[in-house]
Tab-separated table of N, CA and C in Angstrom:
chain	number	residue	atom	x	y	z
A	3	LEU	N	144.647	177.339	122.043
A	3	LEU	CA	145.873	176.628	122.054
A	3	LEU	C	146.537	176.750	123.426
A	4	LEU	N	146.193	175.892	124.495
A	4	LEU	CA	146.729	175.807	125.337
A	4	LEU	C	148.320	176.331	125.631
A	5	PRO	N	149.046	176.813	125.895
A	5	PRO	CA	148.229	178.048	127.299
A	5	PRO	C	148.088	179.466	126.641
A	6	LYS	N	147.660	179.925	125.459
A	6	LYS	CA	147.198	181.118	125.144
A	6	LYS	C	146.144	181.040	125.217
A	7	TYR	N	144.785	182.416	125.855
A	7	TYR	CA	143.604	182.394	125.955
A	7	TYR	C	142.738	181.878	126.789
A	8	ARG	N	143.862	181.618	128.053
A	8	ARG	CA	143.010	180.854	129.449
A	8	ARG	C	141.933	182.055	129.042
A	9	GLY	N	140.544	181.539	129.577
A	9	GLY	CA	139.555	182.459	130.331
A	9	GLY	C	138.424	181.677	128.971
A	10	SER	N	137.357	182.276	129.822
A	10	SER	CA	136.173	182.450	128.759
A	10	SER	C	135.613	182.863	127.413
A	11	ALA	N	136.848	182.969	127.099
A	11	ALA	CA	136.600	183.604	125.640
A	11	ALA	C	137.552	183.137	124.486
A	12	PRO	N	138.220	182.025	124.315
A	12	PRO	CA	139.266	182.083	123.459
A	12	PRO	C	139.252	181.870	122.424
A	13	ILE	N	137.394	181.526	121.543
A	13	ILE	CA	137.659	181.214	120.452
A	13	ILE	C	137.777	182.804	120.071
A	14	GLN	N	136.465	183.362	120.481
A	14	GLN	CA	136.826	185.230	120.098
A	14	GLN	C	138.117	185.804	120.114
A	15	TRP	N	138.688	185.974	121.052
A	15	TRP	CA	139.414	186.262	121.235
A	15	TRP	C	141.248	186.199	119.873
A	16	SER	N	140.748	184.680	119.561
A	16	SER	CA	141.862	184.069	119.119
A	16	SER	C	141.678	184.781	117.704
A	17	VAL	N	140.388	184.852	117.419
A	17	VAL	CA	140.058	185.805	116.184
A	17	VAL	C	140.152	187.044	116.406
A	18	ILE	N	139.569	188.200	116.971
A	18	ILE	CA	139.993	189.229	117.639
A	18	ILE	C	141.491	189.939	117.267
A	19	LYS	N	142.454	188.620	117.688
A	19	LYS	CA	143.996	189.080	118.349
A	19	LYS	C	144.881	189.061	116.484
A	20	GLY	N	143.836	188.507	116.047
A	20	GLY	CA	144.806	188.089	114.390
A	20	GLY	C	145.010	187.373	114.448
A	21	GLU	N	144.957	185.674	115.509
A	21	GLU	CA	146.292	185.127	115.055
A	21	GLU	C	146.059	184.344	113.913
A	22	LYS	N	146.281	183.553	113.577
A	22	LYS	CA	147.097	183.187	111.857
A	22	LYS	C	146.682	181.049	112.374
A	23	VAL	N	146.600	181.212	113.413
A	23	VAL	CA	146.365	179.438	113.750
A	23	VAL	C	145.790	179.177	115.542
A	24	THR	N	145.024	178.139	115.467
A	24	THR	CA	144.347	178.079	117.106
A	24	THR	C	144.102	176.861	117.488
A	25	GLY	N	143.543	176.513	118.452
A	25	GLY	CA	143.047	175.187	117.800
A	25	GLY	C	142.529	174.531	119.338
A	26	VAL	N	142.566	173.578	119.695
A	26	VAL	CA	141.639	172.518	120.542
A	26	VAL	C	143.088	172.294	121.725
A	27	THR	N	142.856	172.056	123.138
A	27	THR	CA	143.772	171.269	123.907
A	27	THR	C	142.725	170.830	124.499
A	28	THR	N	143.260	169.399	124.953
A	28	THR	CA	142.633	168.638	126.030
A	28	THR	C	143.720	168.646	126.947
A	29	MET	N	142.867	168.890	128.745
A	29	MET	CA	143.910	168.756	129.890
A	29	MET	C	143.501	168.894	130.872
A	30	TYR	N	144.215	168.333	131.756
A	30	TYR	CA	143.576	168.066	133.486
A	30	TYR	C	143.111	168.738	134.580
A	31	MET	N	142.361	168.821	134.548
A	31	MET	CA	141.855	170.625	135.491
A	31	MET	C	142.489	170.505	136.586
A	32	ASP	N	143.295	171.387	136.930
A	32	ASP	CA	143.983	171.887	138.228
A	32	ASP	C	143.052	172.803	139.043
A	33	VAL	N	143.334	173.413	139.994
A	33	VAL	CA	142.493	174.731	140.390
A	33	VAL	C	142.852	176.178	140.096
A	34	GLY	N	143.610	176.133	139.020
A	34	GLY	CA	143.603	177.528	138.813
A	34	GLY	C	142.726	177.382	137.179
A	35	MET	N	142.304	178.593	136.438
A	35	MET	CA	141.794	178.741	135.595
A	35	MET	C	142.929	178.502	133.903
A	36	ASP	N	142.296	177.107	133.375
A	36	ASP	CA	143.041	176.637	132.382
A	36	ASP	C	144.302	176.665	132.417
A	37	THR	N	144.570	175.883	133.210
A	37	THR	CA	145.930	175.507	134.001
A	37	THR	C	146.947	174.511	133.932
A	38	GLY	N	145.769	173.384	133.820
A	38	GLY	CA	146.155	172.504	133.798
A	38	GLY	C	146.846	171.653	132.995
A	39	ASP	N	148.179	170.181	132.900
A	39	ASP	CA	148.455	169.667	132.101
A	39	ASP	C	148.118	169.579	131.023
A	40	MET	N	148.721	169.777	129.805
A	40	MET	CA	148.667	170.206	128.799
A	40	MET	C	148.143	168.518	127.958
A	41	LEU	N	147.289	167.630	127.374
A	41	LEU	CA	147.541	166.138	126.838
A	41	LEU	C	147.567	166.069	125.445
A	42	VAL	N	146.450	166.325	124.825
A	42	VAL	CA	145.771	166.281	123.227
A	42	VAL	C	146.306	168.316	122.872
A	43	LYS	N	146.783	168.336	121.772
A	43	LYS	CA	146.447	169.448	120.901
A	43	LYS	C	146.014	169.300	119.512
A	44	LYS	N	145.156	170.261	119.388
A	44	LYS	CA	144.997	170.069	118.223
A	44	LYS	C	144.737	171.183	117.054
A	45	GLU	N	145.380	171.605	116.289
A	45	GLU	CA	145.886	172.689	115.608
A	45	GLU	C	144.605	173.397	114.155
A	46	ILE	N	144.189	174.271	114.301
A	46	ILE	CA	143.220	174.946	113.032
A	46	ILE	C	143.643	176.536	112.670
A	47	GLU	N	144.217	176.116	111.418
A	47	GLU	CA	144.220	176.882	110.393
A	47	GLU	C	143.510	178.130	110.920
A	48	LEU	N	143.417	179.014	110.482
A	48	LEU	CA	142.424	180.369	110.733
A	48	LEU	C	143.125	181.730	109.214
A	49	SER	N	141.541	181.309	108.280
A	49	SER	CA	141.493	182.622	107.250
A	49	SER	C	141.280	183.777	108.066
A	50	ASN	N	141.322	184.719	107.045
A	50	ASN	CA	141.375	186.037	107.433
A	50	ASN	C	139.799	186.587	107.210
A	51	GLU	N	139.271	185.285	106.652
A	51	GLU	CA	137.546	185.738	106.876
A	51	GLU	C	136.690	185.270	108.010
A	52	ILE	N	136.651	183.931	107.893
A	52	ILE	CA	136.586	182.704	109.228
A	52	ILE	C	135.882	183.984	110.357
A	53	THR	N	134.577	183.825	111.024
A	53	THR	CA	134.150	184.723	112.370
A	53	THR	C	134.031	183.660	113.247
A	54	SER	N	134.158	184.266	114.534
A	54	SER	CA	134.131	182.909	116.003
A	54	SER	C	132.773	182.049	116.089
A	55	GLY	N	132.015	182.572	115.138
A	55	GLY	CA	131.013	181.626	115.134
A	55	GLY	C	131.324	180.124	114.220
A	56	GLU	N	131.585	180.816	113.102
A	56	GLU	CA	132.272	179.212	112.116
A	56	GLU	C	133.611	178.548	112.917
A	57	LEU	N	134.046	179.399	113.508
A	57	LEU	CA	135.255	179.432	114.315
A	57	LEU	C	134.797	177.668	115.502
A	58	TYR	N	134.057	178.429	116.331
A	58	TYR	CA	133.291	177.748	117.228
A	58	TYR	C	132.634	176.005	116.498
A	59	ASP	N	132.010	176.309	115.559
A	59	ASP	CA	131.475	174.673	114.552
A	59	ASP	C	132.694	173.919	114.356
A	60	THR	N	133.630	174.653	113.559
A	60	THR	CA	134.888	173.870	113.366
A	60	THR	C	135.449	172.746	114.504
A	61	MET	N	135.999	173.810	115.414
A	61	MET	CA	136.142	173.390	117.305
A	61	MET	C	135.867	172.202	117.527
A	62	ALA	N	134.802	172.446	116.970
A	62	ALA	CA	133.360	171.409	117.726
A	62	ALA	C	133.504	169.958	117.601
A	63	GLU	N	134.108	170.299	115.882
A	63	GLU	CA	134.263	168.929	115.098
A	63	GLU	C	135.576	168.743	115.411
A	64	VAL	N	136.810	169.414	115.822
A	64	VAL	CA	138.462	168.606	115.700
A	64	VAL	C	138.232	168.530	117.488
A	65	GLY	N	137.618	169.273	118.294
A	65	GLY	CA	137.937	168.918	119.697
A	65	GLY	C	136.842	167.403	120.805
A	66	ALA	N	136.068	167.023	119.046
A	66	ALA	CA	135.761	165.712	119.095
A	66	ALA	C	136.631	164.940	119.260
A	67	GLU	N	137.530	165.115	118.361
A	67	GLU	CA	138.493	164.068	117.266
A	67	GLU	C	140.027	164.520	118.212
A	68	ALA	N	139.979	164.867	119.206
A	68	ALA	CA	140.576	165.523	120.466
A	68	ALA	C	140.323	164.917	121.726
A	69	LEU	N	139.031	164.878	121.795
A	69	LEU	CA	138.307	164.401	122.989
A	69	LEU	C	138.591	162.426	122.767
A	70	LYS	N	138.491	162.282	121.656
A	70	LYS	CA	138.553	160.798	121.428
A	70	LYS	C	140.237	159.835	121.529
A	71	GLU	N	141.049	160.958	120.693
A	71	GLU	CA	142.665	160.657	120.594
A	71	GLU	C	142.421	161.017	122.174
A	72	THR	N	142.205	161.364	123.296
A	72	THR	CA	142.903	161.828	124.845
A	72	THR	C	142.616	160.462	125.287
A	73	LEU	N	140.774	159.781	125.108
A	73	LEU	CA	140.615	158.549	126.475
A	73	LEU	C	140.894	157.457	125.650
A	74	GLU	N	141.460	157.259	124.166
A	74	GLU	CA	142.173	156.299	123.203
A	74	GLU	C	144.002	156.242	124.065
A	75	LYS	N	144.392	157.340	124.127
A	75	LYS	CA	145.465	157.531	125.021
A	75	LYS	C	145.410	157.012	126.121
A	76	LEU	N	145.025	157.069	126.749
A	76	LEU	CA	144.509	157.231	128.214
A	76	LEU	C	144.321	155.296	128.781
A	77	LYS	N	143.424	155.208	127.599
A	77	LYS	CA	143.094	153.545	128.203
A	77	LYS	C	144.353	152.589	127.858
A	78	SER	N	145.092	153.361	126.472
A	78	SER	CA	146.428	152.307	126.245
A	78	SER	C	147.706	152.835	127.108
A	79	GLY	N	147.046	153.549	128.313
A	79	GLY	CA	148.089	154.137	129.083
A	79	GLY	C	149.195	155.213	128.374
A	80	THR	N	149.340	155.280	127.430
A	80	THR	CA	150.385	155.936	126.470
A	80	THR	C	150.096	157.447	126.608
A	81	LEU	N	149.024	157.689	127.640
A	81	LEU	CA	148.834	159.680	127.467
A	81	LEU	C	149.912	160.175	128.705
A	82	GLU	N	150.427	161.336	128.189
A	82	GLU	CA	151.172	162.337	128.453
A	82	GLU	C	150.627	163.538	128.820
A	83	ARG	N	151.565	164.146	130.615
A	83	ARG	CA	151.057	165.468	130.636
A	83	ARG	C	152.047	165.957	130.218
A	84	ILE	N	151.565	167.594	129.697
A	84	ILE	CA	152.472	168.248	129.318
A	84	ILE	C	152.608	169.454	129.917
A	85	PRO	N	153.695	169.942	130.895
A	85	PRO	CA	152.934	170.559	131.728
A	85	PRO	C	152.841	172.216	131.059
A	86	GLN	N	151.741	173.383	131.200
A	86	GLN	CA	152.185	174.385	130.474
A	86	GLN	C	152.767	175.189	131.011
A	87	GLN	N	153.700	176.226	130.162
A	87	GLN	CA	154.916	177.283	130.389
A	87	GLN	C	153.710	178.464	130.680
A	88	ASP	N	153.865	178.810	132.264
A	88	ASP	CA	152.572	180.415	132.359
A	88	ASP	C	153.240	181.530	131.692
A	89	GLY	N	154.708	181.594	131.720
A	89	GLY	CA	155.044	182.120	130.926
A	89	GLY	C	154.882	183.045	129.526
A	90	GLU	N	154.018	182.371	128.536
A	90	GLU	CA	153.728	181.870	127.134
A	90	GLU	C	152.093	182.772	127.580
A	91	ALA	N	151.664	182.132	128.232
A	91	ALA	CA	149.792	182.550	129.174
A	91	ALA	C	149.562	183.546	128.607
A	92	THR	N	148.098	183.554	128.151
A	92	THR	CA	147.293	184.957	127.766
A	92	THR	C	145.768	184.660	128.102
A	93	TYR	N	145.454	185.766	128.407
A	93	TYR	CA	144.025	185.913	129.371
A	93	TYR	C	143.141	186.442	127.826
A	94	ALA	N	141.965	185.090	128.427
A	94	ALA	CA	140.696	185.689	127.029
A	94	ALA	C	139.474	186.257	128.215
A	95	PRO	N	139.279	187.257	128.444
A	95	PRO	CA	138.570	187.934	129.820
A	95	PRO	C	137.362	187.376	128.528
A	96	MET	N	136.190	188.078	129.383
A	96	MET	CA	134.242	187.614	129.077
A	96	MET	C	134.192	188.639	127.855
A	97	MET	N	133.441	188.500	127.324
A	97	MET	CA	132.983	189.014	126.041
A	97	MET	C	131.150	189.565	126.999
A	98	THR	N	131.404	191.018	126.373
A	98	THR	CA	130.567	192.216	127.045
A	98	THR	C	130.363	192.456	125.482
A	99	LYS	N	129.110	193.257	125.509
A	99	LYS	CA	128.176	193.921	124.414
A	99	LYS	C	129.582	195.533	123.956
A	100	GLU	N	130.028	195.688	125.218
A	100	GLU	CA	130.699	196.999	124.848
A	100	GLU	C	132.257	196.773	124.165
A	101	ILE	N	132.232	195.445	124.380
A	101	ILE	CA	133.584	194.726	123.333
A	101	ILE	C	133.800	195.396	121.702
A	102	GLY	N	132.561	195.026	121.496
A	102	GLY	CA	131.895	195.437	119.808
A	102	GLY	C	131.755	196.552	119.548
A	103	LYS	N	132.099	197.681	120.445
A	103	LYS	CA	132.169	198.835	119.948
A	103	LYS	C	133.683	198.893	118.829
A	104	ILE	N	133.317	199.691	117.843
A	104	ILE	CA	133.916	199.817	116.451
A	104	ILE	C	135.064	201.017	117.109
A	105	ASP	N	136.627	201.108	116.934
A	105	ASP	CA	137.034	202.248	117.019
A	105	ASP	C	137.845	202.617	115.912
A	106	TRP	N	137.450	203.679	115.098
A	106	TRP	CA	137.437	204.143	113.408
A	106	TRP	C	139.390	204.210	113.720
A	107	SER	N	139.233	204.850	114.807
A	107	SER	CA	141.446	205.196	115.346
A	107	SER	C	142.131	203.993	114.976
A	108	LYS	N	141.324	202.489	114.737
A	108	LYS	CA	142.206	201.668	114.936
A	108	LYS	C	143.166	201.301	113.605
A	109	THR	N	143.119	200.355	113.056
A	109	THR	CA	143.749	200.134	111.780
A	109	THR	C	142.611	199.036	110.765
A	110	ALA	N	142.266	199.125	109.598
A	110	ALA	CA	141.356	198.119	108.949
A	110	ALA	C	141.133	196.760	109.734
A	111	CYS	N	142.775	196.363	109.426
A	111	CYS	CA	142.885	194.937	109.433
A	111	CYS	C	142.176	194.937	111.596
A	112	GLU	N	142.657	195.773	112.516
A	112	GLU	CA	142.334	195.177	114.048
A	112	GLU	C	140.800	195.931	113.992
A	113	ILE	N	140.107	196.179	113.366
A	113	ILE	CA	138.542	196.615	112.964
A	113	ILE	C	137.988	195.621	112.091
A	114	HIS	N	138.932	194.686	110.812
A	114	HIS	CA	138.169	193.989	110.613
A	114	HIS	C	138.136	192.142	111.233
A	115	ASN	N	139.392	191.973	112.070
A	115	ASN	CA	139.473	191.218	113.039
A	115	ASN	C	138.106	191.566	114.355
A	116	LEU	N	137.841	192.605	114.916
A	116	LEU	CA	136.870	192.669	115.760
A	116	LEU	C	135.571	192.154	114.954
A	117	VAL	N	134.923	192.805	113.504
A	117	VAL	CA	134.049	192.540	113.524
A	117	VAL	C	133.898	190.786	113.567
A	118	ARG	N	134.926	190.414	112.929
A	118	ARG	CA	134.835	188.387	112.937
A	118	ARG	C	134.951	188.123	114.183
A	119	GLY	N	135.488	188.444	115.149
A	119	GLY	CA	135.914	188.326	116.422
A	119	GLY	C	134.487	188.306	117.424
A	120	THR	N	133.625	188.884	117.096
A	120	THR	CA	132.299	189.357	118.000
A	120	THR	C	131.115	189.192	116.905
A	121	ASN	N	131.471	188.053	115.758
A	121	ASN	CA	130.114	187.795	114.987
A	121	ASN	C	129.888	186.402	115.574
A	122	PRO	N	128.983	185.783	116.166
A	122	PRO	CA	127.329	186.385	115.850
A	122	PRO	C	127.285	186.812	117.585
A	123	TRP	N	127.927	187.423	118.750
A	123	TRP	CA	127.808	187.956	119.525
A	123	TRP	C	129.451	188.224	120.382
A	124	PRO	N	129.393	189.520	120.356
A	124	PRO	CA	128.218	190.321	120.759
A	124	PRO	C	127.899	190.854	120.108
A	125	GLY	N	128.997	191.097	118.236
A	125	GLY	CA	128.237	191.773	117.662
A	125	GLY	C	128.702	192.658	117.397
A	126	ALA	N	129.116	193.913	116.585
A	126	ALA	CA	130.488	194.696	116.397
A	126	ALA	C	129.315	195.720	115.933
A	127	TYR	N	129.421	197.030	116.458
A	127	TYR	CA	128.529	198.128	116.591
A	127	TYR	C	129.523	199.480	115.942
A	128	ALA	N	128.774	200.191	115.480
A	128	ALA	CA	129.005	201.979	115.429
A	128	ALA	C	128.178	202.679	115.155
A	129	PHE	N	128.264	203.418	115.309
A	129	PHE	CA	126.748	204.979	116.125
A	129	PHE	C	126.859	205.505	114.776
A	130	TYR	N	125.900	206.039	113.868
A	130	TYR	CA	125.469	206.986	112.718
A	130	TYR	C	124.358	207.520	112.989
A	131	LYS	N	124.518	209.075	113.081
A	131	LYS	CA	123.919	210.069	113.035
A	131	LYS	C	122.976	209.823	114.431
A	132	GLY	N	123.753	209.039	115.578
A	132	GLY	CA	122.801	208.987	117.308
A	132	GLY	C	122.664	207.515	117.136
A	133	ASP	N	122.411	207.191	115.831
A	133	ASP	CA	121.739	205.312	116.149
A	133	ASP	C	123.032	204.565	115.995
A	134	ARG	N	122.666	203.441	116.625
A	134	ARG	CA	123.091	202.613	116.235
A	134	ARG	C	123.291	201.326	115.119
A	135	MET	N	124.207	200.829	114.932
A	135	MET	CA	124.673	200.707	113.796
A	135	MET	C	125.234	199.060	113.800
A	136	ARG	N	124.725	198.031	113.284
A	136	ARG	CA	125.498	196.559	113.600
A	136	ARG	C	126.078	196.365	112.362
A	137	ILE	N	127.361	195.957	112.460
A	137	ILE	CA	127.918	195.642	111.443
A	137	ILE	C	128.599	193.858	111.491
A	138	TRP	N	127.877	193.427	110.732
A	138	TRP	CA	128.008	191.817	110.720
A	138	TRP	C	129.254	191.422	110.078
A	139	LYS	N	130.004	192.338	109.109
A	139	LYS	CA	130.699	191.595	107.340
A	139	LYS	C	132.137	193.189	107.146
A	140	THR	N	132.581	192.997	107.507
A	140	THR	CA	133.857	194.064	106.620
A	140	THR	C	135.072	192.739	105.595
A	141	ARG	N	135.051	193.950	104.862
A	141	ARG	CA	135.899	193.456	103.314
A	141	ARG	C	136.995	194.648	103.672
A	142	LEU	N	138.440	193.869	103.722
A	142	LEU	CA	139.814	195.054	103.542
A	142	LEU	C	139.970	195.138	102.097
A	143	MET	N	140.084	196.385	102.155
A	143	MET	CA	140.336	196.857	100.337
A	143	MET	C	141.602	196.877	100.114
A	144	GLU	N	142.139	197.403	99.278
A	144	GLU	CA	143.906	196.719	98.538
A	144	GLU	C	143.920	198.511	98.840
A	145	THR	N	143.274	199.448	98.105
A	145	THR	CA	143.771	200.792	98.128
A	145	THR	C	142.141	201.415	98.927
A	146	CYS	N	143.089	202.653	99.556
A	146	CYS	CA	142.010	203.560	99.959
A	146	CYS	C	142.323	205.107	100.126
A	147	GLY	N	141.663	205.730	100.153
A	147	GLY	CA	142.064	207.432	100.924
A	147	GLY	C	142.817	207.750	101.266
A	148	MET	N	143.802	206.777	101.853
A	148	MET	CA	145.367	206.877	103.181
A	148	MET	C	145.320	207.791	103.399
A	149	GLY	N	144.699	208.445	103.918
A	149	GLY	CA	144.710	210.017	105.136
A	149	GLY	C	143.832	210.561	104.626
A	150	LYS	N	142.928	210.170	102.892
A	150	LYS	CA	142.376	211.555	102.793
A	150	LYS	C	140.850	212.362	103.786
A	151	TYR	N	140.358	211.847	104.610
A	151	TYR	CA	139.220	211.421	105.299
A	151	TYR	C	139.606	210.897	106.644
A	152	ALA	N	139.210	211.649	107.974
A	152	ALA	CA	139.342	211.387	108.648
A	152	ALA	C	138.417	210.087	109.545
A	153	PRO	N	139.347	209.748	110.182
A	153	PRO	CA	139.117	207.467	110.787
A	153	PRO	C	137.400	207.556	111.144
A	154	GLY	N	136.236	207.149	110.946
A	154	GLY	CA	135.475	207.001	111.173
A	154	GLY	C	133.930	207.631	109.519
A	155	THR	N	135.057	208.237	108.916
A	155	THR	CA	134.125	209.021	107.907
A	155	THR	C	133.762	207.960	106.822
A	156	ILE	N	132.584	208.148	106.198
A	156	ILE	CA	132.153	207.677	105.453
A	156	ILE	C	132.858	207.883	104.187
A	157	ALA	N	133.761	207.114	103.688
A	157	ALA	CA	134.352	207.502	102.297
A	157	ALA	C	133.383	207.290	100.681
A	158	ALA	N	132.561	205.856	100.784
A	158	ALA	CA	132.287	206.224	99.745
A	158	ALA	C	130.479	205.510	99.593
A	159	VAL	N	129.881	205.218	99.034
A	159	VAL	CA	128.745	203.973	99.086
A	159	VAL	C	129.091	203.690	98.018
A	160	GLU	N	128.996	202.439	98.274
A	160	GLU	CA	128.402	201.651	96.665
A	160	GLU	C	127.936	199.945	96.948
A	161	ASN	N	127.994	199.570	95.694
A	161	ASN	CA	126.614	198.389	95.136
A	161	ASN	C	127.400	197.386	96.675
A	162	SER	N	128.431	197.399	96.823
A	162	SER	CA	129.043	196.396	97.631
A	162	SER	C	129.248	196.629	98.853
A	163	GLY	N	128.723	197.693	99.483
A	163	GLY	CA	129.400	198.664	100.764
A	163	GLY	C	129.256	199.698	100.916
A	164	ILE	N	129.180	200.439	102.397
A	164	ILE	CA	129.891	200.919	102.396
A	164	ILE	C	131.647	201.458	103.055
A	165	VAL	N	132.224	202.471	102.465
A	165	VAL	CA	133.716	202.006	102.423
A	165	VAL	C	133.748	203.331	103.817
A	166	VAL	N	134.546	202.590	104.382
A	166	VAL	CA	134.806	203.760	105.788
A	166	VAL	C	135.956	204.174	106.094
A	167	SER	N	136.505	205.443	106.383
A	167	SER	CA	137.853	205.381	106.646
A	167	SER	C	138.604	204.747	108.056
A	168	THR	N	139.733	204.562	108.649
A	168	THR	CA	139.787	203.675	109.321
A	168	THR	C	141.805	204.257	109.595
A	169	GLY	N	141.552	204.013	110.723
A	169	GLY	CA	143.221	204.666	111.388
A	169	GLY	C	144.114	204.392	110.391
């Protein structure tokens, strides 16, 4: 939802940053990056499990609705221009493979959001014994070793997955 996440990867960054609500905004184009007057905004509530790929699919549907509403209002002469508040703007930089590297000293929630936000591309990863390991899905645990293990330490291997200590 403009003016937040102007730039090339707003879907991914809204998930990585742990937003609870995001959405689609139609706007007039101008010389700046995503700085034109806003026309129609449609909100989408985000679950704690949605990936950027899943959000992309949802946004395609919601975006079609927003475009239809924008064109209908344009045709009827009821379309209003709403200037963006530049002070509320944030930037969504281009995604690179390096963004997906997990820093285990971060909180479990930050890592969970990174994994969701980089799925399907560029993907989250960590190194284990020198090998790059892709991580596609994570789950936050209710309780854990709380300081018992250093961040990045494998605390347990279970049928449901691998438990890794975080910051």
